């Protein structure tokens, strides 16, 4: 099966390509680095020729509200159009657990728009909702840092190893379209403060981490469990302790 992975040279995409190729599929990494640009359309039709499945794990180069909205609007429209024209029969997109509850934040409004465009396209699809990756603890800290203090919302998080996300995306891609959402999460639940503190410790980062009752998450105010998956989520195999021990 030929499977094109949009964003196939990034953290998740490169792992998806490797896992699919290990299982005998023809996985093609498509990104601006390989001459495929979903915003301009460059190389898109040629790369999709003969593909049965397209996996979109791409991300906007800018997280500014207007820029990220424009990226997902144009990229998704171009991708869905090219898929219809080349006979692709399954569109798989990676999104985020809790997207529908995070609509105060521009990034998640853009992800919701992307999901809505996929649903409305008529293309058979599967959307994989993943929790935050272990690797992004520092990014979360950076978004909430003032001076040497990280102030985060009093919420829970169930982070996941990027390799387990890639495995879930690959499994979804080679299965039948679910025309809905598949959730994946890590095996352990943390307070956000504890997860970021542990993540910074992996990097030897001395910043102080505290909980702020008024704290936001990427600009959104949340209830304690808004970032947690539902009871039917697939749980990744790798614990944070196992991952951190290998860093």
Short mmCIF file of C-alpha atoms in Angstrom, two decimals:
data_model
loop_
_atom_site.label_atom_id
_atom_site.label_comp_id
_atom_site.label_asym_id
_atom_site.label_seq_id
_atom_site.Cartn_x
_atom_site.Cartn_y
_atom_site.Cartn_z
CA UNK A 1 0.00 0.00 0.00
CA UNK A 2 1.35 3.46 -0.88
CA UNK A 3 0.86 5.87 2.00
CA UNK A 4 1.90 9.52 1.75
CA UNK A 5 2.82 11.17 5.05
CA UNK A 6 2.42 14.95 4.95
CA UNK A 7 4.89 16.34 7.46
CA UNK A 8 6.81 13.12 7.04
CA UNK A 9 10.20 14.55 8.02
CA UNK A 10 9.11 15.88 11.44
CA UNK A 11 9.10 14.31 14.91
CA UNK A 12 5.96 12.21 14.41
CA UNK A 13 6.04 11.94 10.63
CA UNK A 14 9.52 10.44 10.44
CA UNK A 15 8.55 7.79 12.99
CA UNK A 16 5.32 7.01 11.08
CA UNK A 17 7.24 6.59 7.82
CA UNK A 18 9.77 4.28 9.46
CA UNK A 19 7.12 2.11 11.14
CA UNK A 20 5.04 1.74 7.97
CA UNK A 21 8.05 0.84 5.86
CA UNK A 22 9.09 -1.76 8.47
CA UNK A 23 5.69 -3.40 7.92
CA UNK A 24 6.12 -3.59 4.15
CA UNK A 25 4.17 -0.53 3.04
CA UNK A 26 5.46 2.12 0.65
CA UNK A 27 5.50 5.13 2.96
CA UNK A 28 6.51 8.41 1.31
CA UNK A 29 7.69 11.36 3.42
CA UNK A 30 6.20 14.56 1.98
CA UNK A 31 7.22 17.98 3.27
CA UNK A 32 8.75 21.20 1.94
CA UNK A 33 12.13 19.51 2.56
CA UNK A 34 11.20 16.84 -0.01
CA UNK A 35 9.63 19.24 -2.53
CA UNK A 36 6.00 18.93 -1.41
CA UNK A 37 4.25 22.04 -0.12
CA UNK A 38 0.59 21.76 0.82
CA UNK A 39 0.19 25.56 1.08
CA UNK A 40 1.42 26.33 -2.44
CA UNK A 41 0.40 22.94 -3.86
CA UNK A 42 3.93 22.30 -5.14
CA UNK A 43 4.57 18.61 -5.80
CA UNK A 44 1.28 17.51 -4.25
CA UNK A 45 -0.51 15.88 -7.19
CA UNK A 46 2.63 14.06 -8.32
CA UNK A 47 3.34 12.64 -4.88
CA UNK A 48 -0.24 11.47 -4.35
CA UNK A 49 -0.37 9.48 -7.60
CA UNK A 50 -1.03 5.84 -6.73
CA UNK A 51 -1.53 6.50 -3.01
CA UNK A 52 -4.33 4.78 -1.12
CA UNK A 53 -3.91 6.71 2.13
CA UNK A 54 -2.73 10.19 3.09
CA UNK A 55 -1.61 10.89 6.65
CA UNK A 56 -1.43 14.55 7.64
CA UNK A 57 0.83 15.21 10.63
CA UNK A 58 1.98 18.61 9.37
CA UNK A 59 2.00 21.71 11.54
CA UNK A 60 2.02 25.44 10.99
CA UNK A 61 5.43 27.14 11.04
CA UNK A 62 3.83 29.97 13.05
CA UNK A 63 1.44 29.63 15.99
CA UNK A 64 0.18 33.22 15.70
CA UNK A 65 -3.62 33.11 15.53
CA UNK A 66 -4.08 34.37 11.97
CA UNK A 67 -1.10 32.50 10.57
CA UNK A 68 -2.03 29.12 12.01
CA UNK A 69 -5.65 29.48 10.87
CA UNK A 70 -4.52 30.34 7.35
CA UNK A 71 -2.05 27.44 7.27
CA UNK A 72 -4.58 24.78 8.19
CA UNK A 73 -7.31 26.29 6.00
CA UNK A 74 -5.21 26.42 2.83
CA UNK A 75 -3.18 23.29 3.45
CA UNK A 76 -6.21 21.12 4.26
CA UNK A 77 -8.21 22.44 1.30
CA UNK A 78 -5.35 21.77 -1.12
CA UNK A 79 -4.73 18.33 0.32
CA UNK A 80 -8.37 17.20 0.21
CA UNK A 81 -8.76 18.48 -3.35
CA UNK A 82 -5.64 16.66 -4.54
CA UNK A 83 -6.74 13.46 -2.78
CA UNK A 84 -10.11 13.53 -4.54
CA UNK A 85 -8.42 14.07 -7.90
CA UNK A 86 -5.88 11.26 -7.46
CA UNK A 87 -8.16 8.58 -5.99
CA UNK A 88 -7.00 8.51 -2.36
CA UNK A 89 -9.49 6.54 -0.28
CA UNK A 90 -8.51 7.32 3.34
CA UNK A 91 -7.46 10.62 4.93
CA UNK A 92 -5.84 10.37 8.37
CA UNK A 93 -5.11 13.50 10.41
CA UNK A 94 -3.36 13.94 13.73
CA UNK A 95 -5.02 16.33 16.14
CA UNK A 96 -5.17 16.93 19.89
CA UNK A 97 -7.23 15.48 22.75
CA UNK A 98 -9.53 18.20 24.04
CA UNK A 99 -9.44 20.35 20.88
CA UNK A 100 -13.17 21.04 21.11
CA UNK A 101 -12.71 22.26 24.72
CA UNK A 102 -9.78 24.57 23.89
CA UNK A 103 -11.52 26.99 21.56
CA UNK A 104 -10.35 30.09 23.45
CA UNK A 105 -6.91 29.43 21.95
CA UNK A 106 -6.24 30.35 18.31
CA UNK A 107 -4.22 27.21 17.57
CA UNK A 108 -7.03 24.94 18.65
CA UNK A 109 -9.64 26.95 16.76
CA UNK A 110 -7.51 26.27 13.69
CA UNK A 111 -7.30 22.55 14.50
CA UNK A 112 -11.08 22.44 14.96
CA UNK A 113 -11.52 24.08 11.57
CA UNK A 114 -9.18 21.49 10.05
CA UNK A 115 -11.22 18.66 11.58
CA UNK A 116 -14.50 20.21 10.37
CA UNK A 117 -13.14 20.54 6.83
CA UNK A 118 -12.17 16.87 6.82
CA UNK A 119 -15.58 15.77 8.11
CA UNK A 120 -17.40 17.89 5.55
CA UNK A 121 -15.26 16.82 2.59
CA UNK A 122 -16.95 13.50 1.83
CA UNK A 123 -13.54 11.78 1.97
CA UNK A 124 -13.40 8.65 4.17
CA UNK A 125 -11.34 9.72 7.16
CA UNK A 126 -9.92 8.98 10.59
CA UNK A 127 -8.81 11.65 13.06
CA UNK A 128 -6.31 10.62 15.72
CA UNK A 129 -6.52 12.71 18.89
CA UNK A 130 -3.31 12.45 20.92
CA UNK A 131 -2.40 13.98 24.26
CA UNK A 132 0.74 16.11 24.56
CA UNK A 133 4.01 14.36 23.80
CA UNK A 134 6.69 13.75 26.45
CA UNK A 135 9.08 15.68 24.21
CA UNK A 136 6.99 18.88 24.47
CA UNK A 137 7.34 19.49 28.22
CA UNK A 138 9.93 22.20 27.60
CA UNK A 139 7.75 23.86 24.95
CA UNK A 140 4.85 23.96 27.41
CA UNK A 141 7.17 25.48 30.00
CA UNK A 142 8.43 28.11 27.56
CA UNK A 143 4.85 29.18 26.84
CA UNK A 144 4.23 29.86 30.54
CA UNK A 145 7.56 31.31 31.72
CA UNK A 146 8.16 34.72 33.23
CA UNK A 147 11.70 35.26 34.44
CA UNK A 148 12.81 31.94 35.87
CA UNK A 149 9.33 30.84 36.97
CA UNK A 150 6.89 28.67 35.05
CA UNK A 151 3.27 29.28 36.12
CA UNK A 152 0.80 26.68 34.90
CA UNK A 153 -2.89 25.97 35.25
CA UNK A 154 -4.11 23.50 37.91
CA UNK A 155 -5.09 20.84 35.39
CA UNK A 156 -4.32 17.20 34.71
CA UNK A 157 -2.46 15.81 31.71
CA UNK A 158 -1.87 12.29 30.40
CA UNK A 159 1.17 12.74 28.12
CA UNK A 160 2.40 10.18 25.61
CA UNK A 161 5.65 9.15 23.93
CA UNK A 162 5.88 10.34 20.32
CA UNK A 163 6.76 6.81 19.19
CA UNK A 164 3.48 5.50 20.62
CA UNK A 165 1.61 8.28 18.80
CA UNK A 166 3.32 7.28 15.54
CA UNK A 167 2.38 3.64 16.09
CA UNK A 168 -1.26 4.60 16.66
CA UNK A 169 -1.32 6.77 13.55
CA UNK A 170 0.19 3.96 11.48
CA UNK A 171 -2.31 1.39 12.78
CA UNK A 172 -5.17 3.74 12.00
CA UNK A 173 -3.87 4.40 8.49
CA UNK A 174 -3.73 0.74 7.46
CA UNK A 175 -7.18 0.02 8.90
CA UNK A 176 -10.59 0.95 7.56
CA UNK A 177 -11.61 4.62 7.91
CA UNK A 178 -13.48 5.14 11.17
CA UNK A 179 -15.11 8.40 9.98
CA UNK A 180 -14.62 9.68 13.50
CA UNK A 181 -12.02 10.16 16.22
CA UNK A 182 -9.54 7.71 17.73
CA UNK A 183 -7.97 8.84 21.03
CA UNK A 184 -4.49 7.89 22.25
CA UNK A 185 -2.79 8.79 25.53
CA UNK A 186 0.07 7.76 27.76
CA UNK A 187 -0.25 5.33 30.69
CA UNK A 188 0.21 7.90 33.50
CA UNK A 189 -1.76 10.95 34.60
CA UNK A 190 0.07 13.94 36.09
CA UNK A 191 -0.77 17.36 37.38
CA UNK A 192 0.53 19.68 34.66
CA UNK A 193 2.93 21.25 37.17
CA UNK A 194 4.49 17.85 37.97
CA UNK A 195 4.80 16.84 34.32
CA UNK A 196 6.58 20.05 33.35
CA UNK A 197 8.86 19.84 36.39
CA UNK A 198 9.84 16.28 35.46
CA UNK A 199 10.29 17.25 31.82
CA UNK A 200 12.57 20.17 32.68
CA UNK A 201 14.61 17.91 34.97
CA UNK A 202 15.35 15.66 31.97
CA UNK A 203 17.03 18.65 30.32
CA UNK A 204 18.73 19.89 33.48
CA UNK A 205 16.56 23.02 33.31
CA UNK A 206 16.49 24.77 36.73
CA UNK A 207 13.35 26.85 36.25
CA UNK A 208 10.88 26.85 39.13
CA UNK A 209 7.42 25.48 38.32
CA UNK A 210 4.32 26.56 40.24
CA UNK A 211 0.57 26.22 39.87
CA UNK A 212 -1.38 29.41 39.24
CA UNK A 213 -5.15 29.10 39.89
CA UNK A 214 -5.66 31.74 37.17
CA UNK A 215 -3.20 30.09 34.78
CA UNK A 216 -4.09 29.46 31.14
CA UNK A 217 -3.13 26.70 28.73
CA UNK A 218 -2.07 28.26 25.40
CA UNK A 219 -4.43 31.10 26.22
CA UNK A 220 -7.40 28.94 27.21
CA UNK A 221 -8.91 28.54 30.66
CA UNK A 222 -9.70 24.89 31.37
CA UNK A 223 -11.44 22.60 33.80
CA UNK A 224 -9.16 20.15 35.60
CA UNK A 225 -9.86 17.18 33.31
CA UNK A 226 -10.24 18.96 29.94
CA UNK A 227 -6.93 17.58 28.56
CA UNK A 228 -7.68 13.99 29.55
CA UNK A 229 -8.92 11.39 27.04
CA UNK A 230 -12.19 9.54 27.28
CA UNK A 231 -12.57 6.00 28.67
CA UNK A 232 -12.20 4.38 25.24
CA UNK A 233 -8.73 5.78 24.52
CA UNK A 234 -5.88 3.54 23.40
CA UNK A 235 -3.09 3.68 25.97
CA UNK A 236 0.53 3.84 24.85
CA UNK A 237 3.06 1.31 26.13
CA UNK A 238 5.83 3.71 27.19
CA UNK A 239 5.74 5.38 30.59
CA UNK A 240 7.34 8.75 31.21
CA UNK A 241 9.81 7.10 33.59
CA UNK A 242 10.91 4.67 30.89
CA UNK A 243 11.29 7.45 28.35
CA UNK A 244 13.17 9.81 30.66
CA UNK A 245 15.60 7.07 31.70
CA UNK A 246 16.73 6.83 28.06
CA UNK A 247 17.33 10.55 27.55
#
